[in-house]
Tab-separated table of C-alpha atoms in Angstrom:
chain	number	residue	atom	x	y	z
A	1	MET	CA	144.271	118.466	48.387
A	2	ALA	CA	144.419	116.598	51.784
A	3	ALA	CA	144.093	112.441	51.184
A	4	SER	CA	143.011	111.749	54.408
A	5	GLU	CA	139.501	114.140	54.100
A	6	PRO	CA	137.219	111.888	51.851
A	7	PRO	CA	135.676	113.032	48.718
A	8	PRO	CA	131.895	115.255	49.791
A	9	ASP	CA	130.081	112.664	48.142
A	10	GLU	CA	131.462	109.459	50.316
A	11	GLN	CA	131.035	111.792	53.664
A	12	PRO	CA	129.911	109.587	56.374
A	13	SER	CA	126.114	110.935	57.632
A	14	PRO	CA	126.685	111.822	61.131
A	15	GLN	CA	124.945	109.382	63.715
A	16	PHE	CA	122.164	109.981	66.072
A	17	PRO	CA	121.237	108.508	69.315
A	18	PRO	CA	117.948	106.951	69.457
A	19	PRO	CA	114.980	108.991	70.747
A	20	LEU	CA	113.917	109.151	73.926
A	21	PRO	CA	110.596	107.414	74.839
A	22	TYR	CA	108.176	109.135	76.670
A	23	LYS	CA	105.500	108.292	78.844
A	24	THR	CA	102.654	110.268	80.108
A	25	TRP	CA	101.154	109.151	83.810
A	26	VAL	CA	97.962	110.268	84.972
A	27	LEU	CA	97.468	110.541	88.702
A	28	LYS	CA	95.085	111.053	91.516
A	29	VAL	CA	96.549	113.872	94.079
A	30	SER	CA	95.385	115.162	96.546
A	31	ILE	CA	94.724	118.889	95.927
A	32	HIS	CA	92.804	121.314	98.411
A	33	CYS	CA	93.917	124.501	97.401
A	34	GLN	CA	96.711	126.686	95.090
A	35	ALA	CA	99.552	125.849	98.237
A	36	CYS	CA	98.828	122.509	97.243
A	37	LYS	CA	99.512	122.857	93.423
A	38	ARG	CA	102.577	124.637	93.975
A	39	LYS	CA	103.775	121.951	96.265
A	40	VAL	CA	103.059	119.332	93.878
A	41	LYS	CA	104.368	120.447	90.923
A	42	LYS	CA	107.974	121.483	92.655
A	43	VAL	CA	107.729	117.758	93.793
A	44	LEU	CA	107.241	116.434	90.385
A	45	GLN	CA	109.557	118.876	88.269
A	46	SER	CA	112.162	118.087	91.417
A	47	ILE	CA	112.360	114.608	90.203
A	48	GLU	CA	114.850	113.576	86.950
A	49	GLY	CA	113.087	112.842	84.014
A	50	VAL	CA	109.895	114.523	84.609
A	51	TYR	CA	109.872	117.603	81.870
A	52	ILE	CA	105.655	118.340	81.895
A	53	THR	CA	103.494	118.667	84.652
A	54	ASP	CA	100.443	119.666	84.320
A	55	ILE	CA	97.786	119.683	87.283
A	56	ASP	CA	93.756	120.332	87.228
A	57	GLU	CA	93.009	121.228	90.657
A	58	LYS	CA	89.225	120.543	90.568
A	59	GLN	CA	89.852	116.712	89.347
A	60	GLN	CA	92.579	116.842	91.976
A	61	LYS	CA	94.005	115.161	88.350
A	62	VAL	CA	98.019	114.996	87.499
A	63	THR	CA	99.333	114.545	84.344
A	64	VAL	CA	102.809	114.247	83.903
A	65	THR	CA	105.208	113.682	80.629
A	66	GLY	CA	108.981	112.016	80.757
A	67	ASN	CA	111.144	109.306	80.699
A	68	VAL	CA	110.392	108.245	84.285
A	69	GLU	CA	107.955	105.633	85.650
A	70	ALA	CA	104.984	106.162	87.685
A	71	ASP	CA	106.091	104.201	90.791
A	72	ALA	CA	108.800	106.651	91.122
A	73	LEU	CA	105.986	110.063	90.774
A	74	ILE	CA	103.716	107.988	93.424
A	75	LYS	CA	107.207	107.477	95.891
A	76	LYS	CA	108.000	110.761	95.900
A	77	LEU	CA	104.533	112.781	96.366
A	78	ILE	CA	103.918	110.640	99.313
A	79	ARG	CA	107.049	110.760	100.558
A	80	SER	CA	106.167	114.347	100.368
A	81	GLY	CA	102.930	114.255	102.192
A	82	LYS	CA	100.976	114.324	99.414
A	83	ASN	CA	98.046	111.028	98.888
A	84	ALA	CA	98.951	109.728	95.367
A	85	GLU	CA	97.083	106.921	93.023
A	86	MET	CA	97.380	105.764	89.561
A	87	TRP	CA	94.319	108.358	88.017
A	88	HIS	CA	91.485	105.211	87.317
A	89	GLU	CA	89.175	105.728	84.424
A	90	LYS	CA	85.457	104.634	85.461
A	91	SER	CA	83.742	102.928	82.657
A	92	SER	CA	80.602	104.007	81.322
A	93	PHE	CA	77.183	101.552	81.884
A	94	ASN	CA	77.162	101.162	78.068
A	95	ASP	CA	80.900	100.195	78.108
A	96	LYS	CA	80.021	97.106	80.585
A	97	LYS	CA	76.772	96.679	78.983
A	98	SER	CA	78.509	95.880	74.728
A	99	GLY	CA	80.613	93.383	76.922
A	100	ASN	CA	83.745	95.091	75.259
A	101	PRO	CA	86.139	95.146	77.998
A	102	ASN	CA	89.233	96.342	74.918
A	103	GLN	CA	86.884	98.953	74.324
A	104	ARG	CA	87.668	102.517	75.866
A	105	PRO	CA	84.936	105.066	76.728
A	106	GLU	CA	85.090	107.944	74.412
A	107	GLY	CA	87.998	110.500	75.418
A	108	ALA	CA	89.724	108.197	77.126
A	109	LYS	CA	93.860	108.483	76.432
A	110	SER	CA	96.093	105.893	75.516
A	111	ASN	CA	99.321	105.156	77.084
A	112	GLU	CA	101.339	106.376	73.759
A	113	ASN	CA	104.764	106.731	74.051
A	114	ILE	CA	106.207	109.745	72.944
A	115	TYR	CA	109.693	110.173	71.166
A	116	LEU	CA	112.054	113.494	71.058
A	117	LEU	CA	114.714	114.092	69.114
A	118	ILE	CA	117.541	116.311	70.360
A	119	LEU	CA	119.398	117.220	67.431
A	120	ARG	CA	122.758	118.550	67.748
């Protein structure tokens, strides 16, 4: 029996790195046709840290998930010739009437962090 190998009960457990924080950003991007949609998708997927892109052509709404900041996304889109800005949800009349500024409109998404754990 080898003296350098500890018994199975005393083997240290493997250390995993902390999970990567994912952020989801919603942007308003000028999209007029399928060619614009392809260009936006190509530009966003070329950015390091972008994992998921979802484009709603009718609303000109682009949802990006990844380990990247919104400023980097917007700058890259503007450099490629596309107008881009953060998507601002319009408050409904009922929210303004209630006087509660912290109340989200029904169906609005929160900016929640998503973590990815990679096991090897």
